[in-house]
């Protein structure tokens, strides 16, 4: 295998870890930002909508630019911009200035998110075997790195701004150095079916893309719900001590990271359709256990199954966008990722709203339903699964 392709894969790992560490840097500094600005949790929740809106907009812009200029051009720019703006939420003591900072940071991080996924599907295509899930595992590793760096800067007595600026400065260097290893975009075939005059104009996405985007929204809504409600479930529903309840999210996150490291091998052997179908079934079983069990140990097992099942689902949906329309892969990834991101942001709110009607553990049954729907719709990946197995066998 060419050294340049291996280098491009390593560079893509680095960008995923960078994106996870930048988001993680914001997350670990949320309490300090709240204190600095003097806002409540409820107000912060409203501000996070702006973060999501900025990210969604950035994804749409970067997706089209990646198709036009190449992901190898847009990705380093997204990395530099996201690294530069990560410090903004820590700079301003004003509510409105914080709102603007989150909007800008969200936009830049959305650009990084889509362009790194667009380059990832390009690398995966060159490898002729599934590798997308491993990239997404590196995003989780980036979050762990951000936590460790946050603890380190705090122990050194660094201020909020200095700590975030340090991460941003390192991110700029990493984004620029890694850019040298990225793959140039492959030339696209000419349009010869009577639409050549419109080739440079906006392409109407196939209906299959919106199916993939809807499935991404369902799966990522479930992920978002787990992020915010897993610890509260053990504490408020099962009466676990706060120290024990905190491990609920850790169990879920560890299982998801492990699953993403293994999902590529499973996808290569059985196809992406199997990963989505049986992963969603596993997740449905796990969250159902969480919903009905009165035992803490069983709840931990349920959250682990939930994370393990969800781990490989979204990467398969991202990979499928290339097979639908390689010439518009960037724009299509932005649609799938954008709708999925909105699902992740809305997940905690949807579960919170349902708790006004039913107990928290019963509200989780909505996630069971969404996972069941995703499993039943896994056939949308059927065409790609056959091709994946053939290419893997031919390369062995």
Coordinates of C-alpha atoms in Angstrom, one line a residue:
X1 CA 0.0 0.0 0.0
X2 CA 1.3 3.4 -0.9
X3 CA 3.0 5.4 1.9
X4 CA 1.0 8.5 0.9
X5 CA -2.3 6.7 1.5
X6 CA -1.1 5.5 4.9
X7 CA -0.1 9.1 5.7
X8 CA -3.4 10.4 4.7
X9 CA -5.2 7.9 7.0
X10 CA -3.0 9.0 9.9
X11 CA -3.6 12.6 9.1
X12 CA -7.4 12.0 9.1
X13 CA -7.1 10.3 12.5
X14 CA -5.3 13.4 13.8
X15 CA -8.1 15.7 12.5
X16 CA -10.8 13.6 14.1
X17 CA -8.9 13.7 17.4
X18 CA -8.4 17.4 17.0
X19 CA -12.1 18.0 16.4
X20 CA -13.0 15.9 19.5
X21 CA -10.5 17.7 21.6
X22 CA -11.8 21.2 20.5
X23 CA -15.4 20.3 21.4
X24 CA -14.2 18.6 24.6
X25 CA -12.2 21.8 25.5
X26 CA -15.5 23.8 25.4
X27 CA -17.4 21.1 27.3
X28 CA -14.9 20.8 30.2
X29 CA -14.8 24.6 30.6
X30 CA -18.6 25.0 30.6
X31 CA -18.8 25.4 34.4
X32 CA -16.1 28.2 34.4
X33 CA -17.8 30.0 31.5
X34 CA -21.1 29.8 33.3
X35 CA -19.5 31.4 36.4
X36 CA -17.7 34.0 34.4
X37 CA -20.8 35.2 32.6
X38 CA -23.2 34.6 35.5
X39 CA -25.8 32.5 33.7
X40 CA -28.0 29.6 34.7
X41 CA -28.1 26.1 33.3
X42 CA -31.3 27.0 31.5
X43 CA -29.8 30.0 29.9
X44 CA -26.8 28.0 28.8
X45 CA -29.2 25.4 27.3
X46 CA -30.7 28.2 25.1
X47 CA -27.2 29.3 24.1
X48 CA -26.3 25.8 22.9
X49 CA -29.0 26.2 20.3
X50 CA -26.8 28.8 18.7
X51 CA -23.8 26.5 18.8
X52 CA -25.8 23.9 17.0
X53 CA -27.2 26.5 14.5
X54 CA -23.6 27.7 13.7
X55 CA -22.4 24.1 13.3
X56 CA -25.3 23.2 11.0
X57 CA -24.6 26.3 8.8
X58 CA -20.9 25.5 8.7
X59 CA -21.5 22.0 7.7
X60 CA -23.6 23.1 4.7
X61 CA -21.0 25.6 3.6
X62 CA -18.0 23.3 4.0
X63 CA -19.8 20.4 2.2
X64 CA -20.3 22.4 -0.9
X65 CA -16.8 23.8 -0.8
X66 CA -15.3 20.3 -0.3
X67 CA -17.0 19.2 -3.5
X68 CA -15.8 22.3 -5.4
X69 CA -12.3 22.8 -4.0
X70 CA -11.5 19.4 -2.5
X71 CA -11.6 18.2 1.1
X72 CA -7.8 18.5 1.2
X73 CA -8.2 22.3 0.8
X74 CA -11.2 22.8 3.2
X75 CA -10.1 20.5 6.0
X76 CA -6.9 22.4 7.1
X77 CA -8.8 25.7 6.9
X78 CA -11.6 24.2 9.1
X79 CA -9.0 22.9 11.5
X80 CA -7.3 26.3 11.8
X81 CA -10.5 28.3 12.1
X82 CA -12.0 25.9 14.7
X83 CA -8.7 26.0 16.7
X84 CA -8.6 29.8 16.5
X85 CA -12.2 30.3 17.7
X86 CA -12.2 27.7 20.5
X87 CA -11.0 30.5 22.9
X88 CA -13.8 32.9 22.1
X89 CA -16.4 31.5 24.6
X90 CA -13.8 32.1 27.3
X91 CA -13.0 35.6 26.4
X92 CA -16.3 37.5 26.9
X93 CA -18.1 38.2 30.2
X94 CA -21.2 39.4 28.3
X95 CA -24.2 37.2 27.6
X96 CA -24.6 38.5 24.1
X97 CA -21.0 38.3 23.3
X98 CA -20.9 34.7 24.5
X99 CA -23.9 34.0 22.2
X100 CA -21.9 35.4 19.2
X101 CA -18.8 33.4 20.3
X102 CA -20.7 30.1 20.4
X103 CA -22.3 30.9 17.0
X104 CA -18.9 31.5 15.4
X105 CA -17.2 28.5 17.1
X106 CA -20.1 26.3 16.1
X107 CA -19.8 27.4 12.5
X108 CA -16.0 26.8 12.3
X109 CA -16.3 23.4 14.1
X110 CA -19.1 22.4 11.6
X111 CA -16.7 23.2 8.8
X112 CA -14.0 21.0 10.4
X113 CA -16.5 18.2 11.1
X114 CA -17.9 17.8 7.5
X115 CA -14.6 18.3 5.7
X116 CA -12.8 15.6 7.9
X117 CA -15.7 13.2 7.1
X118 CA -15.6 14.1 3.4
X119 CA -11.8 13.3 3.4
X120 CA -12.5 10.2 5.4
X121 CA -14.8 8.6 2.8
X122 CA -12.2 9.5 0.2
X123 CA -9.5 7.6 2.2
X124 CA -11.9 4.7 2.8
X125 CA -12.7 4.4 -0.9
X126 CA -8.9 4.3 -1.7
X127 CA -8.4 1.6 0.9
X128 CA -11.3 -0.5 -0.5
X129 CA -12.3 -1.6 3.0
X130 CA -14.3 -0.1 5.9
X131 CA -12.2 2.2 8.1
X132 CA -14.8 5.0 8.9
X133 CA -15.6 3.7 12.4
X134 CA -12.0 3.9 13.6
X135 CA -11.9 7.6 12.5
X136 CA -15.0 8.3 14.7
X137 CA -13.3 6.4 17.6
X138 CA -10.5 9.0 17.4
X139 CA -13.1 11.7 18.0
X140 CA -13.9 10.1 21.3
X141 CA -10.2 9.8 22.1
X142 CA -9.9 13.6 21.4
X143 CA -12.6 14.2 24.1
X144 CA -10.5 12.2 26.6
X145 CA -7.4 14.2 25.7
X146 CA -9.4 17.5 26.2
X147 CA -10.4 16.3 29.7
X148 CA -6.8 15.5 30.7
X149 CA -5.5 18.8 29.3
X150 CA -8.3 20.6 31.1
X151 CA -7.3 19.0 34.4
X152 CA -3.6 19.8 33.7
X153 CA -4.1 23.5 32.9
X154 CA -6.3 23.9 36.0
X155 CA -3.7 22.3 38.2
X156 CA -1.1 24.7 36.8
X157 CA -3.4 27.6 37.8
X158 CA -3.9 28.8 34.3
X159 CA -6.9 31.0 33.7
X160 CA -9.9 30.0 31.6
X161 CA -8.8 32.0 28.6
X162 CA -5.2 30.9 28.9
X163 CA -6.2 27.2 29.1
X164 CA -8.5 27.4 26.0
X165 CA -5.9 29.5 24.1
X166 CA -3.2 26.9 24.7
X167 CA -5.4 24.2 23.2
X168 CA -6.3 26.4 20.3
X169 CA -2.6 27.3 19.6
X170 CA -1.6 23.6 19.6
X171 CA -4.6 22.9 17.3
X172 CA -3.5 25.4 14.7
X173 CA -0.1 23.8 14.5
X174 CA -1.5 20.3 14.3
X175 CA -4.0 21.3 11.6
X176 CA -1.3 23.0 9.4
X177 CA 1.3 20.2 9.8
X178 CA -1.2 17.4 9.1
X179 CA -2.4 19.1 5.9
X180 CA 0.7 18.0 4.0
X181 CA -0.5 14.3 4.1
X182 CA -4.0 14.8 2.9
X183 CA -5.2 13.2 -0.4
X184 CA -5.9 15.4 -3.4
X185 CA -9.4 15.1 -4.7
X186 CA -9.9 12.6 -7.5
X187 CA -11.2 14.1 -10.8
X188 CA -14.9 13.6 -11.4
X189 CA -16.3 12.2 -14.6
X190 CA -17.8 14.6 -17.1
X191 CA -21.6 15.0 -17.2
X192 CA -22.9 13.6 -20.4
X193 CA -26.6 13.0 -19.8
X194 CA -28.0 16.4 -21.0
X195 CA -27.4 18.1 -17.6
X196 CA -23.9 19.4 -18.5
X197 CA -25.1 23.0 -18.6
X198 CA -26.2 22.6 -15.0
X199 CA -23.1 20.7 -13.8
X200 CA -21.7 23.6 -11.8
X201 CA -25.1 24.4 -10.2
X202 CA -26.6 23.0 -7.1
X203 CA -27.4 19.3 -7.4
X204 CA -30.7 18.0 -6.1
X205 CA -29.9 15.3 -3.5
X206 CA -31.3 11.8 -4.2
X207 CA -34.1 10.7 -1.9
X208 CA -31.8 8.0 -0.5
X209 CA -29.6 10.8 1.0
X210 CA -32.6 12.1 3.0
X211 CA -33.3 8.5 4.2
X212 CA -29.7 8.3 5.4
X213 CA -30.0 11.8 7.0
X214 CA -33.2 10.8 8.8
X215 CA -31.6 7.6 10.2
X216 CA -28.6 9.7 11.3
X217 CA -31.0 12.0 13.2
X218 CA -32.6 9.1 14.9
X219 CA -29.4 7.4 16.0
X220 CA -27.7 10.7 17.1
X221 CA -30.8 11.7 19.0
X222 CA -30.3 8.5 21.0
X223 CA -26.6 9.4 21.5
X224 CA -27.5 12.9 22.7
X225 CA -30.0 11.5 25.1
X226 CA -27.5 9.2 26.6
X227 CA -24.9 12.0 27.0
X228 CA -27.2 14.1 29.2
X229 CA -29.5 11.6 30.9
X230 CA -27.5 8.4 31.7
X231 CA -26.0 9.6 35.0
X232 CA -29.3 11.3 36.1
X233 CA -31.1 8.0 35.4
X234 CA -29.0 6.1 37.9
X235 CA -29.2 8.8 40.5
X236 CA -32.8 9.9 40.3
X237 CA -34.5 6.6 39.2
X238 CA -32.4 3.9 40.8
X239 CA -31.2 5.9 43.7
X240 CA -27.5 5.4 43.1
X241 CA -25.0 7.6 44.9
X242 CA -23.7 10.5 42.7
X243 CA -20.2 8.9 42.6
X244 CA -21.7 5.7 41.2
X245 CA -24.1 7.4 38.8
X246 CA -21.3 9.3 37.2
X247 CA -19.9 6.0 35.9
X248 CA -23.1 5.4 33.8
X249 CA -21.9 7.8 31.1
X250 CA -18.4 6.5 31.3
X251 CA -19.7 2.9 30.8
X252 CA -21.7 4.0 27.7
X253 CA -18.8 6.1 26.3
X254 CA -16.2 3.3 26.8
X255 CA -18.5 0.8 25.1
X256 CA -19.1 3.1 22.2
X257 CA -15.4 3.8 21.7
X258 CA -14.6 0.1 21.9
X259 CA -17.3 -0.7 19.4
X260 CA -16.1 1.9 16.9
X261 CA -12.6 0.3 17.1
X262 CA -14.1 -3.1 16.2
X263 CA -16.9 -2.0 13.8
X264 CA -14.8 -1.7 10.7
X265 CA -13.8 -5.4 10.9
X266 CA -17.4 -6.4 11.4
X267 CA -18.5 -4.2 8.4
X268 CA -15.7 -5.7 6.2
X269 CA -16.8 -9.2 7.0
X270 CA -20.6 -8.9 7.1
X271 CA -21.3 -5.5 5.4
X272 CA -22.5 -2.1 6.6
X273 CA -26.2 -3.2 6.5
X274 CA -25.5 -5.8 9.2
X275 CA -23.6 -3.3 11.4
X276 CA -26.6 -0.9 11.2
X277 CA -29.3 -3.5 11.6
X278 CA -27.8 -5.6 14.4
X279 CA -26.2 -2.6 16.1
X280 CA -29.5 -0.9 16.3
X281 CA -31.1 -4.1 17.6
X282 CA -28.4 -4.3 20.3
X283 CA -28.9 -0.7 21.2
X284 CA -32.7 -1.2 21.4
X285 CA -32.2 -4.1 23.7
X286 CA -29.8 -2.2 25.9
X287 CA -32.0 0.9 26.4
X288 CA -35.0 -1.3 27.0
X289 CA -33.1 -3.0 29.9
X290 CA -32.3 0.5 31.2
X291 CA -36.0 1.4 31.0
X292 CA -37.3 -1.5 33.0
X293 CA -34.6 -2.7 35.3
X294 CA -34.7 -1.9 39.1
X295 CA -31.1 -3.0 39.5
X296 CA -28.1 -0.8 39.2
X297 CA -25.8 -3.5 37.8
X298 CA -28.3 -4.3 35.1
X299 CA -28.6 -0.6 34.2
X300 CA -24.8 -0.4 33.7
X301 CA -25.1 -3.5 31.4
X302 CA -27.9 -1.8 29.5
X303 CA -25.9 1.4 29.0
X304 CA -22.9 -0.6 27.8
X305 CA -25.1 -2.5 25.3
X306 CA -26.6 0.8 24.2
X307 CA -23.2 2.4 23.5
X308 CA -21.9 -0.8 21.8
X309 CA -24.9 -1.0 19.6
X310 CA -24.9 2.6 18.5
X311 CA -21.1 2.8 18.0
X312 CA -21.0 1.6 14.4
X313 CA -24.3 3.0 13.1
X314 CA -23.4 6.6 12.2
X315 CA -20.1 5.8 10.4
X316 CA -21.9 3.4 8.1
X317 CA -24.4 6.1 7.2
X318 CA -21.6 8.6 6.4
X319 CA -19.7 6.0 4.3
X320 CA -22.8 5.3 2.3
X321 CA -23.0 9.0 1.1
X322 CA -20.0 8.4 -1.2
X323 CA -21.7 5.5 -3.0
X324 CA -24.9 7.5 -3.6
X325 CA -23.1 10.3 -5.5
X326 CA -19.3 10.6 -5.4
X327 CA -19.4 13.9 -7.2
X328 CA -21.5 15.5 -4.4
X329 CA -20.1 13.5 -1.4
X330 CA -19.2 16.7 0.6
X331 CA -22.7 18.2 0.2
X332 CA -24.4 15.0 1.0
X333 CA -22.3 14.4 4.1
X334 CA -23.2 17.9 5.2
X335 CA -26.9 16.9 4.9
X336 CA -26.5 13.6 6.8
X337 CA -24.2 15.1 9.4
X338 CA -26.2 18.3 9.8
X339 CA -29.5 16.5 10.3
X340 CA -27.8 14.1 12.6
X341 CA -26.3 16.9 14.6
X342 CA -29.7 18.5 15.1
X343 CA -30.9 15.2 16.3
X344 CA -28.1 15.0 18.8
X345 CA -28.9 18.5 20.1
X346 CA -32.6 17.8 20.4
X347 CA -32.2 14.4 22.1
X348 CA -31.8 15.7 25.6
X349 CA -34.6 18.2 25.2
X350 CA -37.0 15.6 23.8
X351 CA -36.4 13.2 26.7
X352 CA -36.7 16.2 29.1
X353 CA -40.1 17.1 27.6
X354 CA -41.3 13.5 27.9
X355 CA -40.5 13.5 31.6
X356 CA -43.4 15.9 32.1
X357 CA -45.7 13.0 30.9
X358 CA -43.9 9.8 32.1
X359 CA -41.1 8.8 34.4
X360 CA -37.6 9.2 33.0
X361 CA -36.9 5.5 32.6
X362 CA -40.2 5.1 30.6
X363 CA -39.2 8.1 28.4
X364 CA -36.2 6.0 27.2
X365 CA -38.6 3.7 25.4
X366 CA -38.8 6.4 22.7
X367 CA -35.1 5.5 22.0
X368 CA -36.1 1.8 21.8
X369 CA -38.6 2.8 19.1
X370 CA -36.1 4.9 17.2
X371 CA -33.5 2.1 17.3
X372 CA -36.1 -0.4 16.1
X373 CA -37.0 1.9 13.1
X374 CA -33.3 2.3 12.2
X375 CA -32.9 -1.5 12.3
X376 CA -35.8 -2.1 10.0
X377 CA -34.6 0.6 7.6
X378 CA -31.0 -0.9 7.4
X379 CA -31.8 -2.2 3.9
X380 CA -31.0 1.2 2.5
X381 CA -27.3 0.1 2.8
X382 CA -27.9 -3.2 1.0
X383 CA -26.2 -2.2 -2.3
X384 CA -23.1 -0.9 -0.5
X385 CA -22.8 -4.0 1.6
X386 CA -22.4 -6.4 -1.3
X387 CA -19.8 -4.2 -2.9
X388 CA -17.9 -3.8 0.4
X389 CA -17.6 -7.6 0.9
X390 CA -16.5 -8.1 -2.7
X391 CA -13.7 -5.5 -2.5
X392 CA -12.5 -6.8 0.8
X393 CA -12.3 -10.3 -0.6
X394 CA -10.5 -9.1 -3.7
X395 CA -7.9 -7.3 -1.6
X396 CA -7.1 -10.3 0.5

